[in-house]
PDB file of C-alpha atoms in Angstrom:
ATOM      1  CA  UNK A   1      52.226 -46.638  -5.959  1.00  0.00           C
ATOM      2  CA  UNK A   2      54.325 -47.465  -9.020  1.00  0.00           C
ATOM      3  CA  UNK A   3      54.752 -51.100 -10.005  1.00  0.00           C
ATOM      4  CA  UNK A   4      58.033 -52.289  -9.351  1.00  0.00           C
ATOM      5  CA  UNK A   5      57.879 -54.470 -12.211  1.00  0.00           C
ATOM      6  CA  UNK A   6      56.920 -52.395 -15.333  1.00  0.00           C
ATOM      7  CA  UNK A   7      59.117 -51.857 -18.143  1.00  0.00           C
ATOM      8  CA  UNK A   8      61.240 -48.773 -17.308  1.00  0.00           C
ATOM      9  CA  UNK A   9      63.843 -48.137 -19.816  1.00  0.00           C
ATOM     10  CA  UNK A  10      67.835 -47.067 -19.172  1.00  0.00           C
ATOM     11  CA  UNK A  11      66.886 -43.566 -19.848  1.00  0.00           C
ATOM     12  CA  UNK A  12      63.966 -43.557 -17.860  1.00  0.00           C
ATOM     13  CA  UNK A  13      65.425 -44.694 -14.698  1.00  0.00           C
ATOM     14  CA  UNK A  14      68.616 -42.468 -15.352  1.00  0.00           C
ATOM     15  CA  UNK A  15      66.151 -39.477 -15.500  1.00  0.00           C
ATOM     16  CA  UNK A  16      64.435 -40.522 -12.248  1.00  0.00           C
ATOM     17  CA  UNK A  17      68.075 -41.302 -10.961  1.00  0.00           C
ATOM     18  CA  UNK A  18      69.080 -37.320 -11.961  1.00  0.00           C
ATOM     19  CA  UNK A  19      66.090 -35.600 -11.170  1.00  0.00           C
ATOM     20  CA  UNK A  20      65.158 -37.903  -8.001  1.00  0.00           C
ATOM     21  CA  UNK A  21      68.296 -36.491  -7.059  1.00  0.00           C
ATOM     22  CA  UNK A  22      67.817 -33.104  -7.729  1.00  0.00           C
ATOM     23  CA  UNK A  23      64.108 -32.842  -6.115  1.00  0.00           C
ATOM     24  CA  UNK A  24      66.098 -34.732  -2.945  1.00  0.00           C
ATOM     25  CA  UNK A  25      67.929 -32.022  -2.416  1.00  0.00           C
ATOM     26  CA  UNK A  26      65.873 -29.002  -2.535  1.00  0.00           C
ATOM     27  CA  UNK A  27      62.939 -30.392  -0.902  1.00  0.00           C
ATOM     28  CA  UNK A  28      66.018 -31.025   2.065  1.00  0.00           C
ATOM     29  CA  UNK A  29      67.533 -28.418   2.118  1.00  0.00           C
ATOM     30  CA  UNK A  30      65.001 -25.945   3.895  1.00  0.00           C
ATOM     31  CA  UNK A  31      65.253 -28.410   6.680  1.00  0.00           C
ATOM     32  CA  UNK A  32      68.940 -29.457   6.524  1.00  0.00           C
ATOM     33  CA  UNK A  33      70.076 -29.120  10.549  1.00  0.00           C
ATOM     34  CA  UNK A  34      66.556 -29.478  11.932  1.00  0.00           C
ATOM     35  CA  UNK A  35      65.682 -32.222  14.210  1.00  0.00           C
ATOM     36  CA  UNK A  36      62.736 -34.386  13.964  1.00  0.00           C
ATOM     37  CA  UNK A  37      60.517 -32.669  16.455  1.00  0.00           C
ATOM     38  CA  UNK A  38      61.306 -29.144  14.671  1.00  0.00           C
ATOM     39  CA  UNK A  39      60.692 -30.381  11.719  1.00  0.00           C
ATOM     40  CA  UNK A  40      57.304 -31.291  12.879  1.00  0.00           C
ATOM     41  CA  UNK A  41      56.441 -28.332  14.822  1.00  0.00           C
ATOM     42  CA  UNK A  42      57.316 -26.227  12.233  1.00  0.00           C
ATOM     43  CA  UNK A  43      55.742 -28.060   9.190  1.00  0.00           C
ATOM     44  CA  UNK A  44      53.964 -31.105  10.710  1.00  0.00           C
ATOM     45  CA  UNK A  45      54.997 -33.264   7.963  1.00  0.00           C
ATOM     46  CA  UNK A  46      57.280 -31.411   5.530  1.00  0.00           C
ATOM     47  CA  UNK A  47      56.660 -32.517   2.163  1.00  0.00           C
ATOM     48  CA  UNK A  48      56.355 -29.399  -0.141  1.00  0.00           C
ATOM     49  CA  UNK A  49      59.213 -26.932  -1.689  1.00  0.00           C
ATOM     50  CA  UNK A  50      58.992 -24.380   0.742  1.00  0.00           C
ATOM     51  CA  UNK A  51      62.147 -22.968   0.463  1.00  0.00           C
ATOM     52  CA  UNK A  52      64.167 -21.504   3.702  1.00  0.00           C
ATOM     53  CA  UNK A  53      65.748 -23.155   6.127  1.00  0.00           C
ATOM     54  CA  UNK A  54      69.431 -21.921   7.020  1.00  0.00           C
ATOM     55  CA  UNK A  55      70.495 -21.025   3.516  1.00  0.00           C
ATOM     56  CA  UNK A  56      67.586 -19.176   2.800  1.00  0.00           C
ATOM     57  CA  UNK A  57      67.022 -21.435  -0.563  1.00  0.00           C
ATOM     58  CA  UNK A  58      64.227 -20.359  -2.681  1.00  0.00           C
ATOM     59  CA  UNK A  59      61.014 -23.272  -3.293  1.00  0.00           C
ATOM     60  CA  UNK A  60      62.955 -25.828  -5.710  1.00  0.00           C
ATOM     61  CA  UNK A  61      66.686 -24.200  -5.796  1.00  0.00           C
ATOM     62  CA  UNK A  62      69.403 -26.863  -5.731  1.00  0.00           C
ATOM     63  CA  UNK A  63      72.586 -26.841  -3.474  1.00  0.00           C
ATOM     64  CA  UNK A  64      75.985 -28.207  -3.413  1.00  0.00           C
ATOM     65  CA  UNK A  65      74.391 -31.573  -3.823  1.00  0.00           C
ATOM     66  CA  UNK A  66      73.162 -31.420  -7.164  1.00  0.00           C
ATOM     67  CA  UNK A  67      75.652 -28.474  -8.113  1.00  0.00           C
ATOM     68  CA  UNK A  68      78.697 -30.681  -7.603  1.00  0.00           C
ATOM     69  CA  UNK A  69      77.235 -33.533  -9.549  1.00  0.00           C
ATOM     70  CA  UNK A  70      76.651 -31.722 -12.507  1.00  0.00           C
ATOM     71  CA  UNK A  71      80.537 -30.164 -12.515  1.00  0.00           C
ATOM     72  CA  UNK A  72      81.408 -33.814 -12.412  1.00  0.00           C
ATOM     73  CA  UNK A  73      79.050 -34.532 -15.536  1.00  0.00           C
ATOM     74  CA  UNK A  74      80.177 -31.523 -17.059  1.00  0.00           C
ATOM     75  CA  UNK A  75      83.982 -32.553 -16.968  1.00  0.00           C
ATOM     76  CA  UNK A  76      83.032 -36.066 -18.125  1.00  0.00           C
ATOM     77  CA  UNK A  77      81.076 -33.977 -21.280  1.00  0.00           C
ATOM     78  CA  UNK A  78      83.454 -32.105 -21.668  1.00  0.00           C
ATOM     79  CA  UNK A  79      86.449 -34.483 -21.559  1.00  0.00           C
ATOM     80  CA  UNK A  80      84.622 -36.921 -23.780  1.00  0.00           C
ATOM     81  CA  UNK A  81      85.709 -39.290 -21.183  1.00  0.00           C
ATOM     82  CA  UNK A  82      87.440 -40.021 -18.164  1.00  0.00           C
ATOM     83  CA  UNK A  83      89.979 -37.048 -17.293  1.00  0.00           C
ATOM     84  CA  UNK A  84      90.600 -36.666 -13.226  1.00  0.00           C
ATOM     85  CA  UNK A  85      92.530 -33.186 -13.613  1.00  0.00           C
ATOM     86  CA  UNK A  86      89.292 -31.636 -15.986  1.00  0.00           C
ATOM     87  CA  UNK A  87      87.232 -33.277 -12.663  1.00  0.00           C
ATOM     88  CA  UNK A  88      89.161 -31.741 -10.464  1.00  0.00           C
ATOM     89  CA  UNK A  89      89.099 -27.835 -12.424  1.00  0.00           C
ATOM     90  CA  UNK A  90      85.545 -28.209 -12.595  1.00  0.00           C
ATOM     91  CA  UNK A  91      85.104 -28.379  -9.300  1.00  0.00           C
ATOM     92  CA  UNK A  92      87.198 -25.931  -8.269  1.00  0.00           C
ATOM     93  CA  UNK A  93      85.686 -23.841 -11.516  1.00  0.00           C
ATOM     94  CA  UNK A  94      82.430 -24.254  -8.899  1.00  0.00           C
ATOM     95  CA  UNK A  95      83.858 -23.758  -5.921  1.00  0.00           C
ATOM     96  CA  UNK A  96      84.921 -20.054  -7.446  1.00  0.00           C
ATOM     97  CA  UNK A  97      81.511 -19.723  -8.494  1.00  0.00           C
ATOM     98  CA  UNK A  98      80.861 -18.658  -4.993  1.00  0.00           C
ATOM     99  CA  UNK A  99      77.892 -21.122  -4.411  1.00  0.00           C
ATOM    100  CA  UNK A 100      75.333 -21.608  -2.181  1.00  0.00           C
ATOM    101  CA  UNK A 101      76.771 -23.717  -0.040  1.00  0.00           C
ATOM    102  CA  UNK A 102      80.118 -25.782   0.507  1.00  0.00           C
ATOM    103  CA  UNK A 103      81.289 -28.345   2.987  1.00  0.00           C
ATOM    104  CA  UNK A 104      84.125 -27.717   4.807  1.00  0.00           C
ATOM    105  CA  UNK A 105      86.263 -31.340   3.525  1.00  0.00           C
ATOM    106  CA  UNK A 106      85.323 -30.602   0.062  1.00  0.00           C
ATOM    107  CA  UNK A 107      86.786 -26.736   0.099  1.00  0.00           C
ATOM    108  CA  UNK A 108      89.598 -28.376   1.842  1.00  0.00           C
ATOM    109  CA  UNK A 109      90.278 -30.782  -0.735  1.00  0.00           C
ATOM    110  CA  UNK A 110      89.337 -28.439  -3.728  1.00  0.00           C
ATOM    111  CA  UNK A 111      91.686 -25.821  -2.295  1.00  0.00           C
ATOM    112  CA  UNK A 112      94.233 -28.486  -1.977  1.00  0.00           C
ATOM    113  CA  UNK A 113      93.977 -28.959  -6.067  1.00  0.00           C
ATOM    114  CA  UNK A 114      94.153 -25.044  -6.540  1.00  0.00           C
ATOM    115  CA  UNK A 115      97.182 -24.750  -4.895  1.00  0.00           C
ATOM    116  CA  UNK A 116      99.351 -27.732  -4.643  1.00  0.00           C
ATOM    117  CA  UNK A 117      97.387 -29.522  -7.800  1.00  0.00           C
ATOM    118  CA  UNK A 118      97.160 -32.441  -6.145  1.00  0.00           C
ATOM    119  CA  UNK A 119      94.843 -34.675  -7.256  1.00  0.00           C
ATOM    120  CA  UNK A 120      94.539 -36.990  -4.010  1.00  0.00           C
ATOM    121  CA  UNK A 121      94.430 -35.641  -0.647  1.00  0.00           C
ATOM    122  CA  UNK A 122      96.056 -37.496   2.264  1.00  0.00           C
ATOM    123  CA  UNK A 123      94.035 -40.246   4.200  1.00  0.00           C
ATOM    124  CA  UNK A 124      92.690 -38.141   7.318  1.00  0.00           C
ATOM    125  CA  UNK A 125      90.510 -39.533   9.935  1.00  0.00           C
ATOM    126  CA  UNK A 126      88.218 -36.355   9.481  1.00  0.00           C
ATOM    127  CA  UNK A 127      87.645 -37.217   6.288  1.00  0.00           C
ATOM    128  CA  UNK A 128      84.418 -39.725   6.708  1.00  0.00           C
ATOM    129  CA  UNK A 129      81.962 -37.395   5.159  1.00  0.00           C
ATOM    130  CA  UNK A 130      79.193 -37.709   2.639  1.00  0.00           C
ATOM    131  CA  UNK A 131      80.327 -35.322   0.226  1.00  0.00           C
ATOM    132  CA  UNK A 132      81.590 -37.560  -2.466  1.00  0.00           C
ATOM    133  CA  UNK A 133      78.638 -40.331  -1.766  1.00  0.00           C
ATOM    134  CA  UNK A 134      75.929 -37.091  -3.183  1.00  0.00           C
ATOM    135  CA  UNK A 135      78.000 -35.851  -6.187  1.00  0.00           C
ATOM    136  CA  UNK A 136      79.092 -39.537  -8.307  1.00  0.00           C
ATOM    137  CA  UNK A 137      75.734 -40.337 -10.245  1.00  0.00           C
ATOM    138  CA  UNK A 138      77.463 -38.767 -13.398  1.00  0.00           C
ATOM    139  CA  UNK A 139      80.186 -41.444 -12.778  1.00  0.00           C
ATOM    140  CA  UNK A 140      77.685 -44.216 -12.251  1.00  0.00           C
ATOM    141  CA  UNK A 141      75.745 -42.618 -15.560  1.00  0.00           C
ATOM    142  CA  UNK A 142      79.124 -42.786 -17.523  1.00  0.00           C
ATOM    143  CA  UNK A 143      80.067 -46.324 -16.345  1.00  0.00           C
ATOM    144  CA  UNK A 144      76.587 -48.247 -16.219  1.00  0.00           C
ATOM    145  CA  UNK A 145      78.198 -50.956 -18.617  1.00  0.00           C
ATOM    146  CA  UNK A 146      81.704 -51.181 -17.128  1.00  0.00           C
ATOM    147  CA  UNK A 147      81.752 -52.084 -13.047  1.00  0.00           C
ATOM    148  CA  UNK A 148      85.587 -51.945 -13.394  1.00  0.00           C
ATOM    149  CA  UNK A 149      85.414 -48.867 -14.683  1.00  0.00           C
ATOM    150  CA  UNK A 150      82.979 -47.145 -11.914  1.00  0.00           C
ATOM    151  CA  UNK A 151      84.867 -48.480  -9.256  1.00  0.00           C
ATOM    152  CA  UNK A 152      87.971 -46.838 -10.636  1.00  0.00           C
ATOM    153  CA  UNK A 153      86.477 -43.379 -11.457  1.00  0.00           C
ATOM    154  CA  UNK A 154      84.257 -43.402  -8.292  1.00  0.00           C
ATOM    155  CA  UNK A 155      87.366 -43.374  -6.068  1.00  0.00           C
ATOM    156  CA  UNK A 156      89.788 -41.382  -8.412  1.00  0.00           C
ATOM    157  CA  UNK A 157      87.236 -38.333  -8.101  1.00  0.00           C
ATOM    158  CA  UNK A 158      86.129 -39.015  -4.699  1.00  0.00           C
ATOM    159  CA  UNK A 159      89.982 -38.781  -3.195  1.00  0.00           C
ATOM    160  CA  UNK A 160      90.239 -35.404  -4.865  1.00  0.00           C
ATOM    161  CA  UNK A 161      88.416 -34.297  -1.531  1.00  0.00           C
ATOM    162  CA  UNK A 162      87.791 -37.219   0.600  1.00  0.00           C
ATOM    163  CA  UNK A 163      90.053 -40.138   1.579  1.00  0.00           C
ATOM    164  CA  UNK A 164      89.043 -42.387   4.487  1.00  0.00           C
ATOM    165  CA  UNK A 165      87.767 -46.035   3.953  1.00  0.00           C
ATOM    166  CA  UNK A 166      84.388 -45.490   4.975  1.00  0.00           C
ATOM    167  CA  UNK A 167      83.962 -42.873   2.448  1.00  0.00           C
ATOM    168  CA  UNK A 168      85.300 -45.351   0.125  1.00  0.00           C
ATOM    169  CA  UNK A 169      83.124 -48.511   0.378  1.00  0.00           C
ATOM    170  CA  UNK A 170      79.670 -45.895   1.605  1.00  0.00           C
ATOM    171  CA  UNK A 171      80.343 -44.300  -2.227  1.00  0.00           C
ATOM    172  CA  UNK A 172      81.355 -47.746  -3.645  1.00  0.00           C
ATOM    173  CA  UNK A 173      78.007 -49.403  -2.104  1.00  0.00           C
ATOM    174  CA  UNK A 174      76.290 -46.576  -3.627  1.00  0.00           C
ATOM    175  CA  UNK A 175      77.231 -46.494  -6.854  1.00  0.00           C
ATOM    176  CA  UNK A 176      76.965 -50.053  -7.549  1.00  0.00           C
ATOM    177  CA  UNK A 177      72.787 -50.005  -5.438  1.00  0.00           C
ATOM    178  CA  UNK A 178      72.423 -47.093  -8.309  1.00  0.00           C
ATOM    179  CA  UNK A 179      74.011 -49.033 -11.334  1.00  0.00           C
ATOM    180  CA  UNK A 180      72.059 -52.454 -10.183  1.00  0.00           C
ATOM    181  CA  UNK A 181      68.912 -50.023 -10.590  1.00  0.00           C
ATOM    182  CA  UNK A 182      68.975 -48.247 -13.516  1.00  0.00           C
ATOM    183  CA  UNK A 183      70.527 -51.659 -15.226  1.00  0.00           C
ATOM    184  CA  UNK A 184      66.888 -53.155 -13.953  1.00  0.00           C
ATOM    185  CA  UNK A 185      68.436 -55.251 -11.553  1.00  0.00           C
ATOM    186  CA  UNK A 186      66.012 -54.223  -8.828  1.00  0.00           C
ATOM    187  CA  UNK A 187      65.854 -54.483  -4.923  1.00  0.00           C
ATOM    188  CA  UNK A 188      67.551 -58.025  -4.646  1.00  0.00           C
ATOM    189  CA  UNK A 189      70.000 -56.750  -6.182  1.00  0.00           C
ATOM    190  CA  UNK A 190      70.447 -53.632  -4.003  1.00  0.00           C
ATOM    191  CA  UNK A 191      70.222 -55.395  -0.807  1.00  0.00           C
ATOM    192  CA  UNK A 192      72.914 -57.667  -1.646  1.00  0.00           C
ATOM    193  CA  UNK A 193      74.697 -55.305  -2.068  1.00  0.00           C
ATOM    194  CA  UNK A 194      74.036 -53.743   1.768  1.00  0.00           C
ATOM    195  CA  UNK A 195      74.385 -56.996   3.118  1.00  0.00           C
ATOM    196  CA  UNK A 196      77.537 -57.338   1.759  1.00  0.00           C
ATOM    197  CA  UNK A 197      78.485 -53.639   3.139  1.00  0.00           C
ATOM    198  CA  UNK A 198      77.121 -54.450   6.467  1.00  0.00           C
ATOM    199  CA  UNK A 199      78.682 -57.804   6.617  1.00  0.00           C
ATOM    200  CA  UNK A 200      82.422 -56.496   5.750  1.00  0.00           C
ATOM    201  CA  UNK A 201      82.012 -53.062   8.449  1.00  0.00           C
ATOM    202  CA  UNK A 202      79.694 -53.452  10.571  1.00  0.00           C
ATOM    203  CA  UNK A 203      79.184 -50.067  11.507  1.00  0.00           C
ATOM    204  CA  UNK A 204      76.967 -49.196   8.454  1.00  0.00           C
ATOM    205  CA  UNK A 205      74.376 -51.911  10.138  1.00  0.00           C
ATOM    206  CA  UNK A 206      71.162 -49.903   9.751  1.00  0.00           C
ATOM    207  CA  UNK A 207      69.080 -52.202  11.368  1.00  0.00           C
ATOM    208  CA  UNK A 208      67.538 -51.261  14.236  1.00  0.00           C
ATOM    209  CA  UNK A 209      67.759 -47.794  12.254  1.00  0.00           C
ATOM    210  CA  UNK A 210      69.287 -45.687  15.123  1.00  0.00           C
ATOM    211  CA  UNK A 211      67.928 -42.148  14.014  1.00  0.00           C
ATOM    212  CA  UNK A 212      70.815 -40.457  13.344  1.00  0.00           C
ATOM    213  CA  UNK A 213      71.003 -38.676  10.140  1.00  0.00           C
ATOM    214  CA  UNK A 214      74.417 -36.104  10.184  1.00  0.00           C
ATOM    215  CA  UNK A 215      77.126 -35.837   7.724  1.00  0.00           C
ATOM    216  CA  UNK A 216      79.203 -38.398   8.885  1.00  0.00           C
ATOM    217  CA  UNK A 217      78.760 -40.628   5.822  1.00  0.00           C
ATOM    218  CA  UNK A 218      77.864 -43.757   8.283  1.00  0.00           C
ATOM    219  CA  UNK A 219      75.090 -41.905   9.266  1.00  0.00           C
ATOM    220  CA  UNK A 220      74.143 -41.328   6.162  1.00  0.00           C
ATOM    221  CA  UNK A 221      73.838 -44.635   4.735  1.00  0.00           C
ATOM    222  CA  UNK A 222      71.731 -46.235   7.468  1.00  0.00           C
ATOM    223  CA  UNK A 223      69.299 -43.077   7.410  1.00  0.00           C
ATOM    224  CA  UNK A 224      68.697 -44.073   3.272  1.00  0.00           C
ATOM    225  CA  UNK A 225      69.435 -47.722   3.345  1.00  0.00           C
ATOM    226  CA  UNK A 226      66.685 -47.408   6.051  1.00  0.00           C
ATOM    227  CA  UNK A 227      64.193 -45.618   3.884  1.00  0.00           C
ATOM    228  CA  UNK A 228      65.314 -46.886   0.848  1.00  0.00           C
ATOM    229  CA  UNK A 229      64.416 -50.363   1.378  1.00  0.00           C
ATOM    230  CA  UNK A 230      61.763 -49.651   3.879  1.00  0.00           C
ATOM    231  CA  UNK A 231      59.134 -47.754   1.790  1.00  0.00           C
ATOM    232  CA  UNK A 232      57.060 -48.491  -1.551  1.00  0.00           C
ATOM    233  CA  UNK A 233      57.131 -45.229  -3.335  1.00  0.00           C
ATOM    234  CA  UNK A 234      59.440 -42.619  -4.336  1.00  0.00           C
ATOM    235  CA  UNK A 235      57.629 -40.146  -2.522  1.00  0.00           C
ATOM    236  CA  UNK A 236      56.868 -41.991   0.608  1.00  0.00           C
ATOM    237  CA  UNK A 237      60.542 -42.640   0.650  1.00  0.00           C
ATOM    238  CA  UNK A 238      61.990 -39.116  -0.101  1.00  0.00           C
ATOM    239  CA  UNK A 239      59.195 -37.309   2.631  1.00  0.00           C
ATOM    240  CA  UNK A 240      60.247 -40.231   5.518  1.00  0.00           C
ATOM    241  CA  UNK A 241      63.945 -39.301   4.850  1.00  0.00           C
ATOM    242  CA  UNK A 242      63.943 -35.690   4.721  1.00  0.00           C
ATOM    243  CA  UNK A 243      61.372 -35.223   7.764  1.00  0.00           C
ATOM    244  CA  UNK A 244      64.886 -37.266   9.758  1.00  0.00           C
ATOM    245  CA  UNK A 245      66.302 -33.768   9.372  1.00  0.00           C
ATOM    246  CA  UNK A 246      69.815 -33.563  10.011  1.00  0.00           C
ATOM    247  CA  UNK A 247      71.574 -33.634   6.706  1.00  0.00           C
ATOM    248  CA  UNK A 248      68.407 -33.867   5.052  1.00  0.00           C
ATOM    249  CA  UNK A 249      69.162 -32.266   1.504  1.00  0.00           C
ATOM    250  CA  UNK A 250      72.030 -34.402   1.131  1.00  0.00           C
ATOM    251  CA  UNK A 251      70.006 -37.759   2.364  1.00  0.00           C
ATOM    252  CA  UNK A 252      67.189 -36.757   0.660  1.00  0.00           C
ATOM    253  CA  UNK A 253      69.953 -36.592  -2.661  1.00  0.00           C
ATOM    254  CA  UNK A 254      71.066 -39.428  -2.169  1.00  0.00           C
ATOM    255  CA  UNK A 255      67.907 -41.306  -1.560  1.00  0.00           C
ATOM    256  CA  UNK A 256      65.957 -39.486  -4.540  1.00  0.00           C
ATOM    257  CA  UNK A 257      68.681 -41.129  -6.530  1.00  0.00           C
ATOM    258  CA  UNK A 258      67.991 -44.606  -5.398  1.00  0.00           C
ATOM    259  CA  UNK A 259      64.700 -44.626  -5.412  1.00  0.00           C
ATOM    260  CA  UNK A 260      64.034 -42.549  -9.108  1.00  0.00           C
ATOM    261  CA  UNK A 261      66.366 -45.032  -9.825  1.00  0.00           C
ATOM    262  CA  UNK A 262      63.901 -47.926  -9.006  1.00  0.00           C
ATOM    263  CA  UNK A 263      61.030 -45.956  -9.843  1.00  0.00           C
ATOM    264  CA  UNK A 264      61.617 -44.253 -12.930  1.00  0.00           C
ATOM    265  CA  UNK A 265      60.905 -40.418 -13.900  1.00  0.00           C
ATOM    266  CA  UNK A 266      57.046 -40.530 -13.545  1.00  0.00           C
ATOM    267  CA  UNK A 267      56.942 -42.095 -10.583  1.00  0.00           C
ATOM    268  CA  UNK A 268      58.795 -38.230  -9.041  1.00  0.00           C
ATOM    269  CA  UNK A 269      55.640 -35.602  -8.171  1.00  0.00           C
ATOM    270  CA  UNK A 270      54.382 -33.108 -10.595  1.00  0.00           C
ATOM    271  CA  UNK A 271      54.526 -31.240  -6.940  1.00  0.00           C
ATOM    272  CA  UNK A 272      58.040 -30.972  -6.746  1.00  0.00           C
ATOM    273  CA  UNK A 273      59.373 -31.206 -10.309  1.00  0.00           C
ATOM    274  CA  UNK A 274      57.158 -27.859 -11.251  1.00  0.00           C
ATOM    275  CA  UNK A 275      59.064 -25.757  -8.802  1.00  0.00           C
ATOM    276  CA  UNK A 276      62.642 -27.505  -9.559  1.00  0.00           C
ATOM    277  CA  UNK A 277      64.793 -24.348 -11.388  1.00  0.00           C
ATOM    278  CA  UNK A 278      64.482 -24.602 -15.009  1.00  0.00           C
ATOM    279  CA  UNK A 279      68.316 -23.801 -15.954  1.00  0.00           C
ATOM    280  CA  UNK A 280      69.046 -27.082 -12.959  1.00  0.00           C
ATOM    281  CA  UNK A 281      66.181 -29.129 -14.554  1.00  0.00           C
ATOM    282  CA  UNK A 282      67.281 -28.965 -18.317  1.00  0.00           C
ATOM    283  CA  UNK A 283      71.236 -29.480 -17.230  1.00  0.00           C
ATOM    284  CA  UNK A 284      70.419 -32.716 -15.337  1.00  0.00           C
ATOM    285  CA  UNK A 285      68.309 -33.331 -18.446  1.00  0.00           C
ATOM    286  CA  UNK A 286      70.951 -32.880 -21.078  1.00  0.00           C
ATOM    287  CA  UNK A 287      73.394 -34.440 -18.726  1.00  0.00           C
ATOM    288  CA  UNK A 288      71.488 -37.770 -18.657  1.00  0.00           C
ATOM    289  CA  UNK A 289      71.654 -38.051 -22.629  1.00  0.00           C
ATOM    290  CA  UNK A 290      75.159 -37.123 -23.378  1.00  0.00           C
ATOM    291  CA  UNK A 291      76.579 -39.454 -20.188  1.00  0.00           C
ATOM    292  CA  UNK A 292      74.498 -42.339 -21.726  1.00  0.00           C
ATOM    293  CA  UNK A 293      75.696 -41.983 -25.042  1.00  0.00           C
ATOM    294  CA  UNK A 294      79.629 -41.582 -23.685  1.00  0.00           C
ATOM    295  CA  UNK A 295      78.583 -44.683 -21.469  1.00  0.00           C
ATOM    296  CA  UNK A 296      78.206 -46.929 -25.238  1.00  0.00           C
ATOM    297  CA  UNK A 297      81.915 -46.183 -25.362  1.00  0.00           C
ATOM    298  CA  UNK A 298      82.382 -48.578 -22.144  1.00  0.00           C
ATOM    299  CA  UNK A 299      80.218 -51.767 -23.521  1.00  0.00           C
ATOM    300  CA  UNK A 300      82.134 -54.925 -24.090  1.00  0.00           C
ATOM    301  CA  UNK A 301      82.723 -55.759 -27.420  1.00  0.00           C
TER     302      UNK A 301
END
């Protein structure tokens, strides 16, 4: 178990952030859609990079998780800064990449931008999903020293494809647990910031955790708030979430981020960073430095 309390710098706990991440989601994915009790007749507990599952993924490949994140990063790059249309061309740069896997309200909203380019869909009740809450650590990266700034940005890229209040304040909540970490804030200052989610809608309350662990972003959020703050490792915490099945690449994402986040970079299993792909692994890696050194360009002066 890692000490809570030892000095972790920025860029350590951005790494664990990225890579945490990044291991999240392909250790999920060969699981994503399986139920509990499949999950454990099939691999008792499933805590290796297997690979498989319904996309077939090979032992450490990434999926639209990870993939989106870095187009975001790589438009921030890019931009040298905050630019919502370069956002919105990298995605849809990825989306004609023909990858691995796509969810149906961010194709919607992507092809939305291709066609009409639009750079805010309409509010749809539909629309409650967990694909913006897995793809905004580049934003929280790029705006570690400016809250204003990451609450902006966080919605501006998240309505290119989402736009339902629940999205909203899941991503918000988010964003702000993951900038409270890597800033060294720590657990106090995470749970605040559930409470405060939980106190203003009600139906994130994740406590009794009721086992339900879909795509429907409320879902999501109680199956890693759960986790998150019920566990004292990174890998106790990333095993206990993905073994929930459901949506388990994108909850183990988002939870790998948290908690590598809190954790730091060596606190993430030789075990699963080994297999991680190597072109994935040094983008996430190179990603991490150049969004930190854009994010000095937000300080206060």
């Amino acid at each position: 178990m890692i000490d809570h309390d030892q000095p972790l710098s920025l860029r350590e706990r951005a790494r664990g952030a990225y890579l945490g991440l990044a291991v999240g989601d392909a250790l999920g994915a060969p699981v994503e859609f399986m139920t509990r009790s499949e999950i454990a007749a099939a691999h008792g507990v499933h805590r290796r990079m297997t690979g498989g599952g319904w996309l077939r993924v090979r032992p450490g490949q990434i999926t639209d998780d990870t993939q989106m994140s870095l187009a975001l990063g790589d438009a921030i790059v890019q931009a040298q800064g905050w630019d919502l249309r370069t956002v919105a061309e990298h995605f849809l740069a990825w989306m004609r990449s023909k990858p691995i896997d796509i969810g149906h309200t961010c194709r919607r909203g992507i092809v939305n931008f291709m066609h009409q380019g639009a750079l805010e869909v309409p509010y749809e009740e539909g629309a409650a999903g967990n694909g913006v809450a897995m793809r905004n650590l580049a934003v929280v990266l790029y705006t570690v020293h400016s809250e204003a700034d990451l609450v902006r940005y966080t919605l501006e890229q998240g309505h290119i494809t989402h736009n339902h209040p629940l999205s909203d304040e899941a991503t918000l909540a988010l964003a702000r647990m993951t900038r409270a970490l890597l800033r060294g804030e720590g657990l106090t200052a995470c749970k605040t910031i559930a409470d405060d989610l939980v106190t203003r809608m009600p139906k994130f309350r994740y406590v009794p955790y009721p086992h339900r662990a879909s795509g429907y972003v409320v879902d999501t959020m109680q199956t890693v708030l759960h986790y998150f703050f019920n566990t004292t490792s990174f890998e106790q915490c990333l095993v206990q979430t993905v073994n929930e099945g459901g949506d388990a690449d994108t909850n183990g994402a988002i939870v790998g981020m948290l908690a590598g986040a809190l954790y730091g970079e060596r606190a993430i299993p030789d075990l699963w960073l080994r297999p991680l792909e190597r072109e994935s692994r040094l983008r996430v890696e190179a990603q991490v430095d150049a969004l930190l050194t854009l994010a000095e360009n937000l300080k206060p002066r």
